[in-house]
Tab-separated table of C-alpha atoms and ligand atoms in Angstrom:
chain	number	residue	atom	x	y	z
A	991	MET	CA	-0.115	-3.853	14.889
A	992	ASN	CA	3.327	-3.991	16.496
A	993	ASP	CA	3.339	-6.961	18.900
A	994	SER	CA	7.052	-7.025	19.630
A	995	SER	CA	8.361	-6.173	23.081
A	996	ASP	CA	10.308	-3.186	21.722
A	997	TYR	CA	7.155	-1.205	20.884
A	998	THR	CA	7.485	2.503	21.646
A	999	PRO	CA	4.193	4.452	21.754
A	1000	PRO	CA	4.118	7.289	19.187
A	1001	PRO	CA	3.675	10.862	20.471
A	1002	VAL	CA	-0.001	10.855	19.423
A	1003	TRP	CA	-2.222	7.768	19.570
A	1004	THR	CA	-4.209	7.003	16.412
A	1005	TRP	CA	-7.081	4.580	15.917
A	1006	ASN	CA	-5.812	1.419	14.207
A	1007	LYS	CA	-9.013	-0.390	13.242
A	1008	ALA	CA	-7.080	-3.546	12.367
A	1009	SER	CA	-5.591	-3.951	15.831
A	1010	GLY	CA	-7.322	-7.307	16.249
A	1011	GLY	CA	-8.632	-8.977	19.397
A	1012	HIS	CA	-11.996	-10.432	20.277
A	1013	PHE	CA	-14.025	-7.214	20.498
A	1014	ALA	CA	-12.142	-5.146	17.895
A	1015	ASN	CA	-15.243	-4.797	15.729
A	1016	ILE	CA	-17.232	-2.929	18.429
A	1017	ASN	CA	-14.445	-0.956	20.110
A	1018	ARG	CA	-14.286	2.737	19.166
A	1019	PRO	CA	-12.516	5.769	20.667
A	1020	ILE	CA	-15.650	7.908	20.300
A	1021	ALA	CA	-19.093	7.885	21.931
A	1022	GLY	CA	-22.527	8.592	20.481
A	1023	PRO	CA	-24.831	6.730	18.091
A	1024	THR	CA	-23.703	5.158	14.830
A	1025	HIS	CA	-27.208	4.776	13.377
A	1026	ASP	CA	-30.863	5.708	13.925
A	1027	LYS	CA	-32.927	3.048	15.635
A	1028	LEU	CA	-35.851	3.402	18.020
A	1029	LEU	CA	-36.084	0.991	20.931
A	1030	PRO	CA	-39.132	-1.274	21.214
A	1031	VAL	CA	-41.521	-0.640	24.132
A	1032	GLY	CA	-43.696	-3.304	25.733
A	1033	LYS	CA	-46.696	-3.263	28.052
A	1034	HIS	CA	-44.973	-3.222	31.456
A	1035	PRO	CA	-43.791	-0.210	33.505
A	1036	LEU	CA	-40.173	-1.358	33.359
A	1037	GLN	CA	-38.394	-1.725	30.018
A	1038	LEU	CA	-35.022	-3.457	30.151
A	1039	TYR	CA	-32.568	-3.379	27.240
A	1040	SER	CA	-29.883	-5.924	27.930
A	1041	LEU	CA	-28.047	-9.177	27.256
A	1042	ALA	CA	-27.278	-12.085	29.616
A	1043	THR	CA	-23.636	-11.178	30.236
A	1044	PRO	CA	-22.654	-10.908	33.924
A	1045	ASN	CA	-23.621	-7.209	33.954
A	1046	GLY	CA	-26.977	-7.951	32.354
A	1047	VAL	CA	-27.784	-10.932	34.589
A	1048	LYS	CA	-27.533	-8.742	37.697
A	1049	VAL	CA	-30.642	-6.835	36.645
A	1050	THR	CA	-32.763	-9.756	35.457
A	1051	VAL	CA	-31.989	-11.614	38.699
A	1052	MET	CA	-32.971	-8.500	40.667
A	1053	LEU	CA	-36.267	-8.156	38.798
A	1054	GLU	CA	-37.093	-11.838	39.236
A	1055	GLU	CA	-36.244	-11.600	42.960
A	1056	LEU	CA	-38.543	-8.568	43.322
A	1057	LEU	CA	-41.362	-10.397	41.559
A	1058	ALA	CA	-40.778	-13.444	43.779
A	1059	LEU	CA	-41.110	-11.134	46.808
A	1060	GLY	CA	-44.528	-10.072	45.510
A	1061	HIS	CA	-43.670	-6.668	43.991
A	1062	ALA	CA	-46.030	-6.719	41.020
A	1063	GLY	CA	-44.737	-3.293	39.934
A	1064	ALA	CA	-41.463	-4.972	38.995
A	1065	GLU	CA	-43.082	-6.635	35.963
A	1066	TYR	CA	-40.837	-5.985	33.013
A	1067	ASP	CA	-40.252	-6.384	29.325
A	1068	ALA	CA	-36.702	-7.521	28.581
A	1069	TRP	CA	-35.425	-6.753	25.085
A	1070	MET	CA	-32.228	-8.210	23.732
A	1071	ILE	CA	-29.422	-5.875	22.665
A	1072	ARG	CA	-26.925	-7.781	20.522
A	1073	ILE	CA	-23.711	-5.978	21.424
A	1074	SER	CA	-21.584	-7.982	18.979
A	1075	GLU	CA	-23.782	-6.532	16.217
A	1076	GLY	CA	-23.403	-2.958	17.501
A	1077	GLU	CA	-27.016	-2.543	18.682
A	1078	GLN	CA	-25.766	-0.569	21.705
A	1079	PHE	CA	-24.859	2.217	19.270
A	1080	GLY	CA	-28.422	2.699	17.978
A	1081	SER	CA	-29.817	6.189	18.671
A	1082	GLY	CA	-32.639	4.907	20.910
A	1083	PHE	CA	-30.266	2.902	23.082
A	1084	VAL	CA	-27.817	5.807	23.389
A	1085	GLU	CA	-30.697	7.978	24.639
A	1086	VAL	CA	-31.204	5.520	27.504
A	1087	ASN	CA	-27.483	4.927	28.070
A	1088	PRO	CA	-25.043	7.515	26.658
A	1089	ASN	CA	-22.272	5.051	27.582
A	1090	SER	CA	-23.565	2.496	24.993
A	1091	LYS	CA	-23.340	-0.526	27.251
A	1092	ILE	CA	-25.926	-2.982	28.530
A	1093	PRO	CA	-27.823	-3.086	30.852
A	1094	ALA	CA	-30.091	-0.041	30.509
A	1095	LEU	CA	-33.477	0.439	32.145
A	1096	LEU	CA	-36.378	2.753	31.365
A	1097	ASP	CA	-38.963	3.160	34.124
A	1098	ARG	CA	-42.190	4.309	32.455
A	1099	SER	CA	-44.369	4.001	35.579
A	1100	GLY	CA	-44.503	7.773	36.248
A	1101	ALA	CA	-45.527	10.824	34.210
A	1102	THR	CA	-42.018	11.191	32.809
A	1103	PRO	CA	-39.909	8.130	31.940
A	1104	VAL	CA	-36.805	7.696	34.083
A	1105	ARG	CA	-33.676	6.278	32.466
A	1106	VAL	CA	-31.126	4.360	34.538
A	1107	PHE	CA	-27.808	3.011	33.299
A	1108	GLU	CA	-24.857	1.297	35.015
A	1109	SER	CA	-25.844	-1.980	36.640
A	1110	GLY	CA	-25.003	-0.767	40.161
A	1111	ALA	CA	-27.222	2.294	39.736
A	1112	ILE	CA	-30.021	0.085	38.374
A	1113	LEU	CA	-29.789	-2.277	41.359
A	1114	MET	CA	-29.883	0.648	43.802
A	1115	TYR	CA	-32.749	2.322	41.922
A	1116	LEU	CA	-34.866	-0.831	42.020
A	1117	ALA	CA	-33.957	-1.613	45.645
A	1118	GLN	CA	-34.979	1.904	46.691
A	1119	LYS	CA	-38.106	1.982	44.524
A	1120	PHE	CA	-39.428	-1.259	46.009
A	1121	GLY	CA	-37.820	-1.059	49.463
A	1122	ALA	CA	-36.236	-4.483	49.084
A	1123	LEU	CA	-32.868	-6.251	49.090
A	1124	LEU	CA	-31.025	-3.223	50.506
A	1125	PRO	CA	-30.944	-3.049	54.317
A	1126	GLN	CA	-32.225	0.181	55.908
A	1127	GLU	CA	-30.250	0.051	59.139
A	1128	ARG	CA	-27.195	2.305	58.750
A	1129	ALA	CA	-24.375	-0.202	59.363
A	1130	ALA	CA	-25.987	-2.983	57.322
A	1131	ASN	CA	-26.745	-0.498	54.549
A	1132	ALA	CA	-23.101	0.657	54.507
A	1133	GLU	CA	-21.787	-2.924	54.382
A	1134	CYS	CA	-24.132	-3.834	51.522
A	1135	LEU	CA	-23.232	-0.750	49.491
A	1136	SER	CA	-19.523	-1.255	50.162
A	1137	TRP	CA	-19.648	-4.709	48.552
A	1138	LEU	CA	-21.862	-3.423	45.745
A	1139	PHE	CA	-19.319	-0.744	44.883
A	1140	TRP	CA	-16.464	-3.224	45.415
A	1141	GLN	CA	-17.901	-5.168	42.509
A	1142	MET	CA	-18.155	-2.097	40.290
A	1143	GLY	CA	-14.519	-1.227	40.941
A	1144	SER	CA	-13.112	-4.768	40.870
A	1145	ALA	CA	-14.780	-6.499	37.921
A	1146	PRO	CA	-13.095	-4.315	35.267
A	1147	TYR	CA	-9.733	-5.741	36.430
A	1148	LEU	CA	-11.184	-9.231	36.143
A	1149	GLY	CA	-12.913	-8.772	32.770
A	1150	GLY	CA	-11.012	-5.969	31.044
A	1151	GLY	CA	-7.716	-7.001	32.633
A	1152	PHE	CA	-7.414	-10.728	33.315
A	1153	GLY	CA	-10.123	-11.998	30.958
A	1154	HIS	CA	-8.997	-9.791	28.104
A	1155	PHE	CA	-5.312	-10.679	28.215
A	1156	TYR	CA	-5.781	-14.371	29.149
A	1157	ALA	CA	-8.575	-15.222	26.706
A	1158	TYR	CA	-9.153	-12.523	24.091
A	1159	ALA	CA	-5.996	-10.531	23.240
A	1160	PRO	CA	-4.472	-11.512	19.891
A	1161	THR	CA	-1.107	-12.229	21.564
A	1162	LYS	CA	-0.383	-13.754	24.986
A	1163	ILE	CA	1.599	-11.179	26.958
A	1164	GLU	CA	3.129	-12.805	30.046
A	1165	TYR	CA	3.501	-9.519	31.919
A	1166	ALA	CA	-0.177	-8.614	31.485
A	1167	ILE	CA	-1.470	-12.118	32.267
A	1168	ASP	CA	0.700	-12.322	35.412
A	1169	ARG	CA	-0.365	-8.928	36.617
A	1170	PHE	CA	-4.087	-9.539	36.216
A	1171	ALA	CA	-4.040	-13.214	37.312
A	1172	MET	CA	-2.529	-11.996	40.573
A	1173	GLU	CA	-5.300	-9.418	40.927
A	1174	ALA	CA	-8.069	-11.912	40.024
A	1175	LYS	CA	-6.775	-14.320	42.687
A	1176	ARG	CA	-6.464	-11.499	45.209
A	1177	GLN	CA	-10.100	-10.557	44.554
A	1178	LEU	CA	-11.223	-14.178	44.986
A	1179	ASP	CA	-9.337	-14.237	48.300
A	1180	VAL	CA	-11.030	-10.993	49.420
A	1181	LEU	CA	-14.407	-12.623	48.788
A	1182	ASP	CA	-13.374	-15.923	50.349
A	1183	ARG	CA	-12.315	-14.267	53.589
A	1184	ARG	CA	-15.535	-12.246	53.776
A	1185	LEU	CA	-17.686	-15.303	53.046
A	1186	ALA	CA	-15.823	-17.298	55.716
A	1187	GLU	CA	-17.192	-14.916	58.348
A	1188	SER	CA	-20.561	-14.042	56.802
A	1189	GLU	CA	-23.272	-16.009	55.038
A	1190	TYR	CA	-23.786	-13.276	52.443
A	1191	LEU	CA	-21.591	-10.351	51.434
A	1192	GLY	CA	-23.640	-7.732	53.245
A	1193	GLY	CA	-24.157	-9.896	56.352
A	1194	SER	CA	-26.817	-12.439	57.265
A	1195	GLU	CA	-29.238	-11.222	54.552
A	1196	TYR	CA	-29.136	-11.762	50.785
A	1197	THR	CA	-28.905	-8.300	49.175
A	1198	ILE	CA	-28.103	-6.417	45.983
A	1199	ALA	CA	-24.413	-6.883	46.871
A	1200	ASP	CA	-24.745	-10.646	46.258
A	1201	ILE	CA	-26.823	-9.991	43.142
A	1202	ALA	CA	-24.041	-7.770	41.736
A	1203	VAL	CA	-21.073	-9.968	42.647
A	1204	TRP	CA	-22.444	-13.447	41.902
A	1205	PRO	CA	-22.738	-13.200	38.084
A	1206	TRP	CA	-19.032	-12.315	37.823
A	1207	TYR	CA	-17.305	-14.151	40.650
A	1208	GLY	CA	-19.713	-17.091	40.870
A	1209	ALA	CA	-19.107	-17.739	37.171
A	1210	LEU	CA	-15.349	-17.361	37.693
A	1211	ALA	CA	-15.452	-19.747	40.661
A	1212	LYS	CA	-17.148	-22.403	38.536
A	1213	GLY	CA	-14.669	-21.998	35.665
A	1214	LEU	CA	-17.425	-20.697	33.383
A	1215	VAL	CA	-15.620	-17.565	32.187
A	1216	TYR	CA	-12.386	-17.265	30.211
A	1217	GLY	CA	-11.699	-21.029	30.511
A	1218	ALA	CA	-9.562	-20.108	33.517
A	1219	GLY	CA	-10.803	-22.400	36.304
A	1220	GLU	CA	-7.681	-24.547	36.422
A	1221	PHE	CA	-5.282	-21.651	35.755
A	1222	LEU	CA	-6.624	-19.737	38.773
A	1223	GLN	CA	-7.270	-22.884	40.882
A	1224	VAL	CA	-10.729	-21.588	41.675
A	1225	GLN	CA	-11.779	-24.684	43.613
A	1226	ASP	CA	-9.475	-23.578	46.460
A	1227	TYR	CA	-11.821	-20.711	47.372
A	1228	LYS	CA	-14.132	-22.878	49.461
A	1229	HIS	CA	-16.326	-20.163	50.914
A	1230	VAL	CA	-16.833	-18.579	47.484
A	1231	GLN	CA	-17.830	-22.042	46.233
A	1232	ARG	CA	-20.380	-22.458	49.058
A	1233	TRP	CA	-21.902	-19.024	48.432
A	1234	THR	CA	-21.936	-19.507	44.639
A	1235	ASP	CA	-23.882	-22.772	44.974
A	1236	GLN	CA	-26.294	-21.262	47.502
A	1237	ILE	CA	-27.175	-18.361	45.214
A	1238	ALA	CA	-27.356	-20.506	42.074
A	1239	ALA	CA	-30.051	-22.607	43.774
A	1240	ARG	CA	-32.441	-19.658	44.158
A	1241	PRO	CA	-35.424	-19.978	41.778
A	1242	ALA	CA	-35.305	-16.265	40.849
A	1243	VAL	CA	-31.610	-16.602	39.980
A	1244	LYS	CA	-32.338	-19.634	37.807
A	1245	ARG	CA	-34.926	-17.591	35.924
A	1246	GLY	CA	-32.946	-14.352	35.778
A	1247	ARG	CA	-29.881	-15.930	34.175
A	1248	MET	CA	-32.013	-17.226	31.273
A	1249	VAL	CA	-33.351	-13.826	30.226
A	1250	ASN	CA	-31.758	-12.213	27.132
A	1251	ARG	CA	-29.436	-15.198	26.795
A	1252	SER	CA	-28.490	-16.111	23.229
A	1253	TRP	CA	-25.962	-18.899	23.798
A	1254	GLY	CA	-25.782	-22.250	25.629
A	1255	GLU	CA	-28.478	-24.910	25.822
A	1256	PRO	CA	-31.624	-23.848	23.897
A	1257	ALA	CA	-33.713	-24.592	27.015
A	1258	SER	CA	-31.610	-22.033	28.946
A	1259	GLN	CA	-32.238	-19.199	26.457
A	1260	LEU	CA	-35.173	-16.830	26.812
A	1261	HIS	CA	-34.325	-14.192	24.220
A	1262	GLU	CA	-37.068	-11.777	25.260
A	1263	ARG	CA	-39.144	-11.805	28.415
A	1264	HIS	CA	-42.554	-10.134	28.447
A	1265	ASP	CA	-44.499	-12.370	30.833
A	1266	ALA	CA	-43.761	-14.734	33.726
A	1267	GLY	CA	-45.176	-17.560	31.605
A	1268	ASP	CA	-42.460	-17.041	28.981
A	1269	PHE	CA	-40.059	-19.210	30.995
A	1270	ASP	CA	-42.343	-22.177	30.333
A	1271	THR	CA	-43.339	-21.457	26.770
A	1272	ARG	CA	-40.800	-19.259	24.972
A	1273	THR	CA	-37.331	-20.690	25.588
A	1274	GLN	CA	-35.424	-21.487	22.392
A	1275	ASP	CA	-36.039	-25.242	22.621
A	1276	LYS	CA	-39.784	-24.483	22.392
A	1277	LEU	CA	-39.604	-21.927	19.562
A	1278	ALA	CA	-38.702	-22.270	15.915
A	1279	PRO	CA	-34.878	-21.974	15.540
A	1280	SER	CA	-35.057	-18.469	13.979
A	1281	ALA	CA	-37.265	-16.894	16.707
B	1399	GSH	N1	-20.058	-0.591	34.355
B	1399	GSH	C1	-21.074	-1.068	33.439
B	1399	GSH	C2	-20.444	-2.057	32.505
B	1399	GSH	C3	-21.395	-2.488	31.423
B	1399	GSH	C4	-20.683	-3.266	30.337
B	1399	GSH	O1	-19.446	-3.301	30.260
B	1399	GSH	N2	-21.480	-3.898	29.448
B	1399	GSH	C5	-20.908	-4.632	28.337
B	1399	GSH	C6	-21.463	-6.053	28.314
B	1399	GSH	S1	-21.086	-6.909	29.811
B	1399	GSH	C7	-21.294	-3.975	27.034
B	1399	GSH	O2	-22.420	-3.555	26.861
B	1399	GSH	N3	-20.366	-3.894	26.097
B	1399	GSH	C8	-20.617	-3.349	24.791
B	1399	GSH	C9	-19.559	-2.388	24.372
B	1399	GSH	O3	-18.585	-2.186	25.116
B	1399	GSH	O4	-19.702	-1.820	23.274
B	1399	GSH	C10	-22.218	-1.694	34.232
B	1399	GSH	O5	-21.956	-2.239	35.314
B	1399	GSH	O6	-23.376	-1.598	33.792
């Protein structure tokens, strides 16, 4: 890899497998499966294939919130997809998500299974299926969906831009870090101003907009991602801090963030979730180390 500042791109890009960086082993310029592997299927109508990254946590929080609201049809089996081991490229996973990224959902409650991929689409699908956490009234609905789609458009600049160049790239490039640090702080300020005037992003009600934004920007606000809390002075965003704490205190959020988690305190890791009782009996501190 040429890491000098006088790099000139060649006329035709070629795949340099040794380019380095944190995710180099799973990055490819082509789509499609790399190997045959069927996905497991459990007993519940909803099958979730995921991992407790911010994009994955959105869906497990949503499902736990739906269950807490009394929607028994939201019972789910959550299977872990180890993306660092390339499990997102198995043929069964690619059938559910041709984009090979977690989270992916299969709704087997009807005659024909319905696949849903992209976390925003999954949140909308579940909100519409159960008539919950997405306001019906036109203006409130528009505000909620605006913030939901704000997250989908903004987080790639935070993760793929700021996080990548600040924490993961094999060389520290001042231009890239400056550019994306500015954007990450601008995004935090967008949220801070909204949360100064409104309890939740969509308005006075907690909605799928909060469920989508919190795993990314709540984690950023608490310095939990990219080791960048001090660099971005996240404590200055007081309204984001208030909202982050408020959402973190919700019991369904506490449960949802544990599902498909394979790092951190053993008591915070529930690798697979097949029953509400699993939170009490199947976290890693209660299982044999290899389970
Ligand atoms: N826009 C997608 C992003 C999903 C995504 O980037 N997932 C990451 C984990 S957070 C992933 O599966 N990465 C594996 C890979 O890129 O191969 C969504 O919101 O669902």
